[in-house]
PDB file of C-alpha atoms in Angstrom:
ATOM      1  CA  UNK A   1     -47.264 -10.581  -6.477  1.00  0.00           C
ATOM      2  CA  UNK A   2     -44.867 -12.643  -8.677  1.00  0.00           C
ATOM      3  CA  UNK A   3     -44.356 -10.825 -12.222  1.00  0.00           C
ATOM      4  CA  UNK A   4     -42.744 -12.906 -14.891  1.00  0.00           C
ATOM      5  CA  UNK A   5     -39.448 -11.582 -16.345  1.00  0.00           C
ATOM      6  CA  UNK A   6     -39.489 -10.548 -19.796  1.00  0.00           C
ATOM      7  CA  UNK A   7     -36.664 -10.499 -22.223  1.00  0.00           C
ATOM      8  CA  UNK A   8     -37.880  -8.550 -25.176  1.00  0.00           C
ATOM      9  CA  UNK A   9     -35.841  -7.816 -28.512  1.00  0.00           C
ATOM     10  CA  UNK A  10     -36.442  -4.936 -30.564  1.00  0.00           C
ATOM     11  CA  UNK A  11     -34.976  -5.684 -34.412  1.00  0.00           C
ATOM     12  CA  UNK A  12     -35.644  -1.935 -35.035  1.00  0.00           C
ATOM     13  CA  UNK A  13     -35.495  -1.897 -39.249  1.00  0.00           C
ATOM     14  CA  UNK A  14     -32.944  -5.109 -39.379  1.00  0.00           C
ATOM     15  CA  UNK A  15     -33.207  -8.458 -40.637  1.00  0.00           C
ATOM     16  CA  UNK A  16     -34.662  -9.877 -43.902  1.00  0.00           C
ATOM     17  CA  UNK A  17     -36.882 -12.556 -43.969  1.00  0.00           C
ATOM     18  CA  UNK A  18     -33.813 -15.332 -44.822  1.00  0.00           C
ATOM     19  CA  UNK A  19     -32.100 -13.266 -42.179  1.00  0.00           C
ATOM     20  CA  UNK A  20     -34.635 -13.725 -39.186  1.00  0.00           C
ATOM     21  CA  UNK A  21     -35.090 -17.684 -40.631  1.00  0.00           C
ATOM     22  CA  UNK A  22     -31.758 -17.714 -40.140  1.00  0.00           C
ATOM     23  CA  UNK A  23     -32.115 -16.374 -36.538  1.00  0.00           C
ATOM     24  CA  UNK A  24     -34.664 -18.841 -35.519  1.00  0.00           C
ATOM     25  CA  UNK A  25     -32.904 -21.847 -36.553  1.00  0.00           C
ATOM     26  CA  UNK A  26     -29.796 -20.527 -34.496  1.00  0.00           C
ATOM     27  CA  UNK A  27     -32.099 -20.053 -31.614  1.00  0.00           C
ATOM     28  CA  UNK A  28     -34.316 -22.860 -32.194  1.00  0.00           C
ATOM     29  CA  UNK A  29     -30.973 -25.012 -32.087  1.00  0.00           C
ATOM     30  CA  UNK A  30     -30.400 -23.664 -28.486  1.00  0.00           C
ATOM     31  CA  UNK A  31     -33.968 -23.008 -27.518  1.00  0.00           C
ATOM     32  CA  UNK A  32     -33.437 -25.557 -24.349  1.00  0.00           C
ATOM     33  CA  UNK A  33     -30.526 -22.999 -22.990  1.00  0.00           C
ATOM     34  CA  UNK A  34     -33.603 -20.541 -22.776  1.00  0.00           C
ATOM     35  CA  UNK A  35     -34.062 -20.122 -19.134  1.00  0.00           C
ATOM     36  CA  UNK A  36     -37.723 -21.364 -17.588  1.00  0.00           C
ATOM     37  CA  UNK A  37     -39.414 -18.712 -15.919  1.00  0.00           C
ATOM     38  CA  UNK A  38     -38.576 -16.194 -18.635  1.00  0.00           C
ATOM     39  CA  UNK A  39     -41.068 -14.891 -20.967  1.00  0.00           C
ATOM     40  CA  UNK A  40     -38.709 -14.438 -23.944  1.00  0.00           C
ATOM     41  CA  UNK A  41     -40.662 -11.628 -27.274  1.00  0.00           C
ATOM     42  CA  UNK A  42     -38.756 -10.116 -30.409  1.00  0.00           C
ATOM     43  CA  UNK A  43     -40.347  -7.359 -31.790  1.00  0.00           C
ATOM     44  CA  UNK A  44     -39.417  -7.604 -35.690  1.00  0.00           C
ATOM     45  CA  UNK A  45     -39.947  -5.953 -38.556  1.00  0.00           C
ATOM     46  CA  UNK A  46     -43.652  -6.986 -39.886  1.00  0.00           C
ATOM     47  CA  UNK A  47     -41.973  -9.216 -43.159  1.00  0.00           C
ATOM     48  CA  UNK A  48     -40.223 -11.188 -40.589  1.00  0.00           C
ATOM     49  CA  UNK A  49     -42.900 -11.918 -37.958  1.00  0.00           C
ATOM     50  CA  UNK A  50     -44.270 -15.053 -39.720  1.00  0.00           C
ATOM     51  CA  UNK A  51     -41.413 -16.495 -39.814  1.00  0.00           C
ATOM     52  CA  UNK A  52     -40.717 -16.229 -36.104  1.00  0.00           C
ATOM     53  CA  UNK A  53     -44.239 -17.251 -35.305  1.00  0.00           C
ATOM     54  CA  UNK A  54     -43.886 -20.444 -36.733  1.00  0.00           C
ATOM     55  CA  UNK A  55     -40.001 -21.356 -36.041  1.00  0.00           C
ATOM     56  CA  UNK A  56     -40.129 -19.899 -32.777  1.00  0.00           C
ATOM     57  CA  UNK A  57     -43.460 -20.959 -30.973  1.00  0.00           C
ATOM     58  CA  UNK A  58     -41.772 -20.537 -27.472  1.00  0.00           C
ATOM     59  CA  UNK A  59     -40.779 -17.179 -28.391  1.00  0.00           C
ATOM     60  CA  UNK A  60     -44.020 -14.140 -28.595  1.00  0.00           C
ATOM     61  CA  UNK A  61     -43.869 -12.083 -31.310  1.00  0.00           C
ATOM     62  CA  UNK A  62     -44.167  -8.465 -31.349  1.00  0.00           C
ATOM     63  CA  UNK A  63     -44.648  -5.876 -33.666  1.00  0.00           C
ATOM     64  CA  UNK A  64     -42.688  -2.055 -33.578  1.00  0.00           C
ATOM     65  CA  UNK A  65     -45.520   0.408 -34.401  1.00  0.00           C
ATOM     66  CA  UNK A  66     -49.437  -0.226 -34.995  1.00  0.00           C
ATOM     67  CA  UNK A  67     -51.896   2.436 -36.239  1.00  0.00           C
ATOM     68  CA  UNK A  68     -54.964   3.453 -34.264  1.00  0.00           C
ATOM     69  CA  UNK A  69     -57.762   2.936 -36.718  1.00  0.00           C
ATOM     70  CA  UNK A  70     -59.353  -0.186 -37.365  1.00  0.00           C
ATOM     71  CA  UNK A  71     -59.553   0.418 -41.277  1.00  0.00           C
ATOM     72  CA  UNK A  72     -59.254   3.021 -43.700  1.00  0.00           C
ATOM     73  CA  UNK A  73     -57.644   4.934 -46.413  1.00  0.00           C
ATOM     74  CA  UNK A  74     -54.255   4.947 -44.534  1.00  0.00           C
ATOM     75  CA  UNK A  75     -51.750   3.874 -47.132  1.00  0.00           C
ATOM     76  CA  UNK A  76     -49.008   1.790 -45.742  1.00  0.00           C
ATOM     77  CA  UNK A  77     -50.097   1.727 -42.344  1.00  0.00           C
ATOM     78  CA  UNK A  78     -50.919  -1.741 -39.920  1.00  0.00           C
ATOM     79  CA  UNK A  79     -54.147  -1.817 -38.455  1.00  0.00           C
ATOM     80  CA  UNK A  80     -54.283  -3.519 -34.872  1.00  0.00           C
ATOM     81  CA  UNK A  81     -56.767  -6.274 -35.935  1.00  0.00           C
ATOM     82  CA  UNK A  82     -54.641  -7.324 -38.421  1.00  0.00           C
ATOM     83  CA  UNK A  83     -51.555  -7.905 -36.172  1.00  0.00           C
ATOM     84  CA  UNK A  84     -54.027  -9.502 -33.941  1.00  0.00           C
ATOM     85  CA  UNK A  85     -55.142 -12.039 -36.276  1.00  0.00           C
ATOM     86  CA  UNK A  86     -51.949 -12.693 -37.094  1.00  0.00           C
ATOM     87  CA  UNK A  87     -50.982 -14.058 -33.636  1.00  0.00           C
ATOM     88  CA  UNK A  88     -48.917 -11.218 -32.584  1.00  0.00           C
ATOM     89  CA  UNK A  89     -48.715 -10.654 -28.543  1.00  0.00           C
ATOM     90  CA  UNK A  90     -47.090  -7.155 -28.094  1.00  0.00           C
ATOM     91  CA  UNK A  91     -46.918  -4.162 -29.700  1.00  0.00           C
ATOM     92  CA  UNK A  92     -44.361  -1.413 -29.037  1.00  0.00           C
ATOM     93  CA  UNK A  93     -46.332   2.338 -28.279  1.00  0.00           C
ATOM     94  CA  UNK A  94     -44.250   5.525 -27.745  1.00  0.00           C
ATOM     95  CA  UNK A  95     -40.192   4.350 -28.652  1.00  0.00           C
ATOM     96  CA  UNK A  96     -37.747   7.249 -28.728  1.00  0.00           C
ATOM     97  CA  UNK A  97     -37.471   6.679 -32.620  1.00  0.00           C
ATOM     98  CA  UNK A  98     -40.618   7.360 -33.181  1.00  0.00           C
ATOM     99  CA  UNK A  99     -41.365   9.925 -31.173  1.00  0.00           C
ATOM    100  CA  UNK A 100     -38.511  12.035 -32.460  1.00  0.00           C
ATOM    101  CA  UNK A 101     -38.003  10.860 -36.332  1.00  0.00           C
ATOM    102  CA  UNK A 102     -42.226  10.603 -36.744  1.00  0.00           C
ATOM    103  CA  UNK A 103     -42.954  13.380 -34.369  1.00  0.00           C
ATOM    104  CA  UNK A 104     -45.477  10.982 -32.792  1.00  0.00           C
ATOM    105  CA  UNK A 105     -46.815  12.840 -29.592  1.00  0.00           C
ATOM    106  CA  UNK A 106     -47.908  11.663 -26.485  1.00  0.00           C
ATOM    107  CA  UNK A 107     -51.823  12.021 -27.590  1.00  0.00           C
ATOM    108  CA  UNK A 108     -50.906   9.546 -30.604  1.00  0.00           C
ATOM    109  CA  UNK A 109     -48.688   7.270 -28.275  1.00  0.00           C
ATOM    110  CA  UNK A 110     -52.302   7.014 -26.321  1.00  0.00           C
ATOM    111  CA  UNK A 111     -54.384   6.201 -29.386  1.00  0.00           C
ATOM    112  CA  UNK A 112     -52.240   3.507 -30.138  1.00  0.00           C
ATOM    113  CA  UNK A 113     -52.205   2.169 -26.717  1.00  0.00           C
ATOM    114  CA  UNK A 114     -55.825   1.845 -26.299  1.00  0.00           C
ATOM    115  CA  UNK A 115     -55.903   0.679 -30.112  1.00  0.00           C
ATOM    116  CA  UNK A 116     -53.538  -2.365 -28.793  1.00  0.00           C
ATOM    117  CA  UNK A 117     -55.488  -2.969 -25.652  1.00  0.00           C
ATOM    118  CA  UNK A 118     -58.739  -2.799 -27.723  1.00  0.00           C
ATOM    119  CA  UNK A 119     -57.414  -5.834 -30.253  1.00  0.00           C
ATOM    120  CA  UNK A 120     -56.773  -7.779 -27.493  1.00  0.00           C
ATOM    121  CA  UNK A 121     -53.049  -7.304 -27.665  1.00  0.00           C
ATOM    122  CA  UNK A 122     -50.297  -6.013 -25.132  1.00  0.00           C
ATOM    123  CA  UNK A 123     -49.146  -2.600 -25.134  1.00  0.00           C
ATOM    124  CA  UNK A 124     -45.480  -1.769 -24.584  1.00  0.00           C
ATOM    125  CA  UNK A 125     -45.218   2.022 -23.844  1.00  0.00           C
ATOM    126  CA  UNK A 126     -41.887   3.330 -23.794  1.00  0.00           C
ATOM    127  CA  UNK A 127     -40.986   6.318 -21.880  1.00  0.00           C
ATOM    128  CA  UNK A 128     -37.664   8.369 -21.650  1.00  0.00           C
ATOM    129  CA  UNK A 129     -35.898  11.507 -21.023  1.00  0.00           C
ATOM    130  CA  UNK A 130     -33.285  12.923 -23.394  1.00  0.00           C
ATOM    131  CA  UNK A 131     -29.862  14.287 -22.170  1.00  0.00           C
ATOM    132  CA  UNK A 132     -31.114  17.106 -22.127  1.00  0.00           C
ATOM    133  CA  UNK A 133     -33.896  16.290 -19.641  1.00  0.00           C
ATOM    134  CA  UNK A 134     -31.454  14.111 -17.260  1.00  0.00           C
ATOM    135  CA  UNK A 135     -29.025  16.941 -17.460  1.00  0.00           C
ATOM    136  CA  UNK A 136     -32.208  19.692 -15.863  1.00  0.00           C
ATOM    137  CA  UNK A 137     -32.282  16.872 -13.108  1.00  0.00           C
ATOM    138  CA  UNK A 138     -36.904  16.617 -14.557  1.00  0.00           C
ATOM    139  CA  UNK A 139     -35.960  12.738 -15.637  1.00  0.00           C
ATOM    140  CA  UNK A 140     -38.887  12.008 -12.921  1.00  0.00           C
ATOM    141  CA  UNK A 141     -41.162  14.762 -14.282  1.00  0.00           C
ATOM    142  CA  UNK A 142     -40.566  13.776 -17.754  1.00  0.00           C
ATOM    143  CA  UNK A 143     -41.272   9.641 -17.327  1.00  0.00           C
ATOM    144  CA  UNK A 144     -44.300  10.153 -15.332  1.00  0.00           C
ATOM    145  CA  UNK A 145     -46.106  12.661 -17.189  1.00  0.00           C
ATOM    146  CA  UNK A 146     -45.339  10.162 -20.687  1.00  0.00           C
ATOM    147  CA  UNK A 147     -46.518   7.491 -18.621  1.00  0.00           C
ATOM    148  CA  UNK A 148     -49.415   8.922 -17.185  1.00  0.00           C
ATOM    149  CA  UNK A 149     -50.576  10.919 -20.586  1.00  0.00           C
ATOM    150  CA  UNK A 150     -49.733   6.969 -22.581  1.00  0.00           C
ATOM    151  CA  UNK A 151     -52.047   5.277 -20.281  1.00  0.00           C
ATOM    152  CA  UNK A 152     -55.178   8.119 -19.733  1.00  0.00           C
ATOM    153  CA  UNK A 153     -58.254   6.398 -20.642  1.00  0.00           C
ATOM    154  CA  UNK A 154     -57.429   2.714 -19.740  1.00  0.00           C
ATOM    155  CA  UNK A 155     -58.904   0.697 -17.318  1.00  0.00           C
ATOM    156  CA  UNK A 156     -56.627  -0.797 -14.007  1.00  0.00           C
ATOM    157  CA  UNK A 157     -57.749  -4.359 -15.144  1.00  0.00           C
ATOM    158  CA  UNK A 158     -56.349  -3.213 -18.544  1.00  0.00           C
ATOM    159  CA  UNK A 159     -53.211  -1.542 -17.029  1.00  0.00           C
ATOM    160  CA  UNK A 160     -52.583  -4.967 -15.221  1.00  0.00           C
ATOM    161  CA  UNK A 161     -51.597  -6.610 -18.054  1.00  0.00           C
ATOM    162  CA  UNK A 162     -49.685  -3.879 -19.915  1.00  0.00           C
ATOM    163  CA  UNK A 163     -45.563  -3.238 -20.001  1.00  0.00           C
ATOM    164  CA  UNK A 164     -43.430  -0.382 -19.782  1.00  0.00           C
ATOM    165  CA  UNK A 165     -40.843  -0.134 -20.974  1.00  0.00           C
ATOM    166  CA  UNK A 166     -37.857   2.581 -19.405  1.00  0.00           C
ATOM    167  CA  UNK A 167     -35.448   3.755 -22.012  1.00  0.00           C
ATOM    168  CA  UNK A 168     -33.639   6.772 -21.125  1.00  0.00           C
ATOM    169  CA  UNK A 169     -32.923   8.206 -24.832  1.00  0.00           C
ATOM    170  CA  UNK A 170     -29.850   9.139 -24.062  1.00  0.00           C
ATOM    171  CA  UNK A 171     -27.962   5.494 -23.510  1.00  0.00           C
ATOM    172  CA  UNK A 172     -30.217   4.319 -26.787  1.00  0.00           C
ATOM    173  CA  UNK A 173     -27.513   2.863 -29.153  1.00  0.00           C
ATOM    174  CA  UNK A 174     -24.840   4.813 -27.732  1.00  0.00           C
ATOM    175  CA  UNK A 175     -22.841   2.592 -25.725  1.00  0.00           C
ATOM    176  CA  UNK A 176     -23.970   4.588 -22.262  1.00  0.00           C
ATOM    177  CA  UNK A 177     -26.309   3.017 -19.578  1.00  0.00           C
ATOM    178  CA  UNK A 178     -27.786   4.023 -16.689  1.00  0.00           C
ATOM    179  CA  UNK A 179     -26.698   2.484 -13.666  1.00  0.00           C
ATOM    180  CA  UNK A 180     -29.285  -0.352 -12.132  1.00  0.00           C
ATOM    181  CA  UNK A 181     -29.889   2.286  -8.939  1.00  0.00           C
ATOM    182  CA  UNK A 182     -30.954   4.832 -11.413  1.00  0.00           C
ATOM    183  CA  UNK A 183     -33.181   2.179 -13.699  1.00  0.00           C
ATOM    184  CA  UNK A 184     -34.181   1.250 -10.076  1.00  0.00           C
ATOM    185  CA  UNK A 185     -35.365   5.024  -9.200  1.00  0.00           C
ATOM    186  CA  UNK A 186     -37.348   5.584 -12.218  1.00  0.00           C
ATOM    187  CA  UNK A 187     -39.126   2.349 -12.306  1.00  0.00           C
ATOM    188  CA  UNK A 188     -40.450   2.412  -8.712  1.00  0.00           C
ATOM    189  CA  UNK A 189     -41.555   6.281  -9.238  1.00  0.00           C
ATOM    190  CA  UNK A 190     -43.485   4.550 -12.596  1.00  0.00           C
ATOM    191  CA  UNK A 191     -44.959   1.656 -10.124  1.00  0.00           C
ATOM    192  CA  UNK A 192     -45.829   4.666  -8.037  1.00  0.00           C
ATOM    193  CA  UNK A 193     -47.676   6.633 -10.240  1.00  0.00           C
ATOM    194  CA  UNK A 194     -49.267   3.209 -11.570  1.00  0.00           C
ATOM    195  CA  UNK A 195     -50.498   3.109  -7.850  1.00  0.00           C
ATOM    196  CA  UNK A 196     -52.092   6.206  -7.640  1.00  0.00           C
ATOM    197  CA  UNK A 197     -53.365   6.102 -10.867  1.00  0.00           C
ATOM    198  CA  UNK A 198     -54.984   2.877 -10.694  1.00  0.00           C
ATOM    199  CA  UNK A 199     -54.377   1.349  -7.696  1.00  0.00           C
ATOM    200  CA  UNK A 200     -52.303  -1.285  -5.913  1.00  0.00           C
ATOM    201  CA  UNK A 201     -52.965  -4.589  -7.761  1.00  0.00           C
ATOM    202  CA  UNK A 202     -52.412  -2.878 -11.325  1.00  0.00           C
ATOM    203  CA  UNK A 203     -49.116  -1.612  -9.808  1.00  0.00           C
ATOM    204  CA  UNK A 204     -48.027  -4.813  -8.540  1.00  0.00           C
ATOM    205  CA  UNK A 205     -48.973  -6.494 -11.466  1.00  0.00           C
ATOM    206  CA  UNK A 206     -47.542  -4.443 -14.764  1.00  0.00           C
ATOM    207  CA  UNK A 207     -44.015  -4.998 -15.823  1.00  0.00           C
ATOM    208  CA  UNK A 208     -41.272  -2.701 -15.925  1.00  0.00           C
ATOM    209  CA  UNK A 209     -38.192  -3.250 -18.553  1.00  0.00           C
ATOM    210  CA  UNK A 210     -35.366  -1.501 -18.635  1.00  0.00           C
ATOM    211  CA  UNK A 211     -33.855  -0.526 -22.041  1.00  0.00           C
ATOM    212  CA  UNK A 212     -30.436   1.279 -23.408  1.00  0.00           C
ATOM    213  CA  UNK A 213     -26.982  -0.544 -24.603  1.00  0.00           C
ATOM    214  CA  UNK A 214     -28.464  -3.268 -22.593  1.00  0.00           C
ATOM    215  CA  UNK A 215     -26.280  -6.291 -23.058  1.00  0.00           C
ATOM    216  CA  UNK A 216     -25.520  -9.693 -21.480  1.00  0.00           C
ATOM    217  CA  UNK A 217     -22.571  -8.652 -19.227  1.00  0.00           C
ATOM    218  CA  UNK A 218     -25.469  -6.053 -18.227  1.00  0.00           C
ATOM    219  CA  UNK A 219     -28.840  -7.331 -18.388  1.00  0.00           C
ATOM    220  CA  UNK A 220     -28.742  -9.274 -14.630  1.00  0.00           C
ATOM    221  CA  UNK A 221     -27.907  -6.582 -12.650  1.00  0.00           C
ATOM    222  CA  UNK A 222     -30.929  -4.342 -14.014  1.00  0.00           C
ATOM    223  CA  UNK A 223     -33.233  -6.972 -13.414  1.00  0.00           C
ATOM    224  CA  UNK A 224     -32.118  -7.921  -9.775  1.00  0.00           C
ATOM    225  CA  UNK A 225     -33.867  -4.502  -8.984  1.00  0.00           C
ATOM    226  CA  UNK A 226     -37.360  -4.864  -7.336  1.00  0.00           C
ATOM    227  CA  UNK A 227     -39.156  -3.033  -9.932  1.00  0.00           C
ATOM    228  CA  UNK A 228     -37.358  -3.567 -13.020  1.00  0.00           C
ATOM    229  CA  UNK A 229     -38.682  -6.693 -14.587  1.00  0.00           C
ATOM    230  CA  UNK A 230     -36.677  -7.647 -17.895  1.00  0.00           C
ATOM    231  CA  UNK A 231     -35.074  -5.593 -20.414  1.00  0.00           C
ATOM    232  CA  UNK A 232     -36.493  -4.721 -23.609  1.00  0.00           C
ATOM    233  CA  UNK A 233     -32.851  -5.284 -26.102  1.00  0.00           C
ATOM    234  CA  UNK A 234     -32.112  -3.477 -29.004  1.00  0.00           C
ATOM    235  CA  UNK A 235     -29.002  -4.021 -31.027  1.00  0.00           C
ATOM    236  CA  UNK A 236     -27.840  -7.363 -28.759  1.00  0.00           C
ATOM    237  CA  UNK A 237     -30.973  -9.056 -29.541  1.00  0.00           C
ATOM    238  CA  UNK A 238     -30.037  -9.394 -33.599  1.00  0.00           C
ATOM    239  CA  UNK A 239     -27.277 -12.041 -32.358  1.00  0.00           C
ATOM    240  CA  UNK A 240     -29.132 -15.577 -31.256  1.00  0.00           C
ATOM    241  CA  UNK A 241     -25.980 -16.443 -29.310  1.00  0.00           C
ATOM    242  CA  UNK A 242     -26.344 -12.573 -27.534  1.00  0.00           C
ATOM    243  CA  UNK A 243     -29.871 -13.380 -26.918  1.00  0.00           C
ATOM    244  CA  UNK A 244     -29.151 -16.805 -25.064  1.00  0.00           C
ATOM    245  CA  UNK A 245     -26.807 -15.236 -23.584  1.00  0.00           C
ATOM    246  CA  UNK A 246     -28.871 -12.852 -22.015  1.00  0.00           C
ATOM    247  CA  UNK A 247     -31.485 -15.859 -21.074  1.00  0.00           C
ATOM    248  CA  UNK A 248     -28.563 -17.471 -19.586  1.00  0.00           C
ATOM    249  CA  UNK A 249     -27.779 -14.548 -17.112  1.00  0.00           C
ATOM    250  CA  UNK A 250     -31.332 -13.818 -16.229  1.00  0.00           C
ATOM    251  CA  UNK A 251     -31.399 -17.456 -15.368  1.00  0.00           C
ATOM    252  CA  UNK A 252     -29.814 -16.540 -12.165  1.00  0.00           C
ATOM    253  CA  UNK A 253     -31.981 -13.871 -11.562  1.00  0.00           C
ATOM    254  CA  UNK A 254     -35.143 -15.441 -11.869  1.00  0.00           C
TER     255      UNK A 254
END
């Protein structure tokens, strides 16, 4: 089964709105150098998003962090229907950042996966070991079981049309990658799991990025691997001529 490749940006807490206007006229400028074939997201900082939405309609938007309820008394929090209604696509579940600097655990990551699923948006669970981990050689152990505990409760048809998203903490920001036979490893032991957990067509059918210093003298080779299906792009992503530049080696990928 065909999966289209997904280049995904995450601004992290960068870019004002006349910054990300900025951005999208860059891009926008360029927008025909964006490869077809490509599903091309930025997940931005929520002040920025409606200006992407509207500059960048070939472009999903995405948001960093969502909170589980549908309403309440939860000051300065984002409920899910309200990203929804706003036209937003994905929603990033479980990132390294917030697991460590919010001490969200992997029973919150889950609420706010099925919260995403539930608004009718797409769930981006990222999953990673820390050095740590990779140096006790449990990198599989650790992936799986945040993959498996971030998913518990969905459906397969809703697992079919989720992402996740492989970022090994470690090469986060810090200049370090993993090699594409590594990213390789770990994604088909995720497609694996995905298999057993909810069979063959939901594992054939959600997408795997790969994420850490990804960058575009990098980004091809990861996603010439079978199971690694686009790149989800941190600091690289904040450049438009970076991110078209990454479109333009996928191109020869895809």
């Amino acid at each position: 089964m065909a999966r289209t490749p997904l280049l995904m940006g995450n601004w992290k807490m960068y870019k004002t709105v006349a910054e990300a206007r900025s951005f999208a006229e860059s891009l926008g400028q360029h927008s025909a150098k964006l490869a077809d074939g490509i599903e091309y997201a930025i997940c931005a900082p929520y002040t920025a998003l409606h200006v992407l939405r509207v500059m960048l309609p070939n472009v999903s938007i995405g948001a960093q962090n969502v909170y589980p309820e549908k309403e309440g008394a939860y000051t300065g929090e984002i409920a899910p229907g309200m990203l929804a209604e706003f036209g937003t696509r994905y929603v990033l579940a479980g990132h390294s950042e917030r697991r460590m600097l919010f001490n969200e655990s992997d029973q919150m990551v889950n609420h706010k996966v099925r919260a995403i699923v539930e608004a009718g948006m797409v769930p981006v669970l990222c999953v990673g070991e820390n050095s740590s981990q990779k140096q006790d050689g449990i990198t599989k152990e650790v992936v799986t079981g945040q993959v498996q505990k971030g998913l518990d409760g969905l459906s397969a048809d809703q697992v079919v049309g989720a992402v996740i998203a492989y970022e090994p903490v470690w090469a986060i920001g810090s200049g370090k990658t993993a090699t594409p036979e590594d990213a390789q490893y770990v994604a088909s032991e995720i497609r694996a799991l995905v298999a057993d957990l909810f069979g063959e067509d939901a594992a054939a059918s959600v997408r795997i990025l790969y994420g850490g210093s990804v960058k575009p003298d990098n980004v091809a080779s990861f996603v010439r691997e079978a199971d690694i299906d686009g790149a989800l792009v941190g600091g690289a992503s904040l450049d438009p001529t970076s991110f078209i530049e990454m479109a333009q080696a996928l191109k020869e990928v895809v």
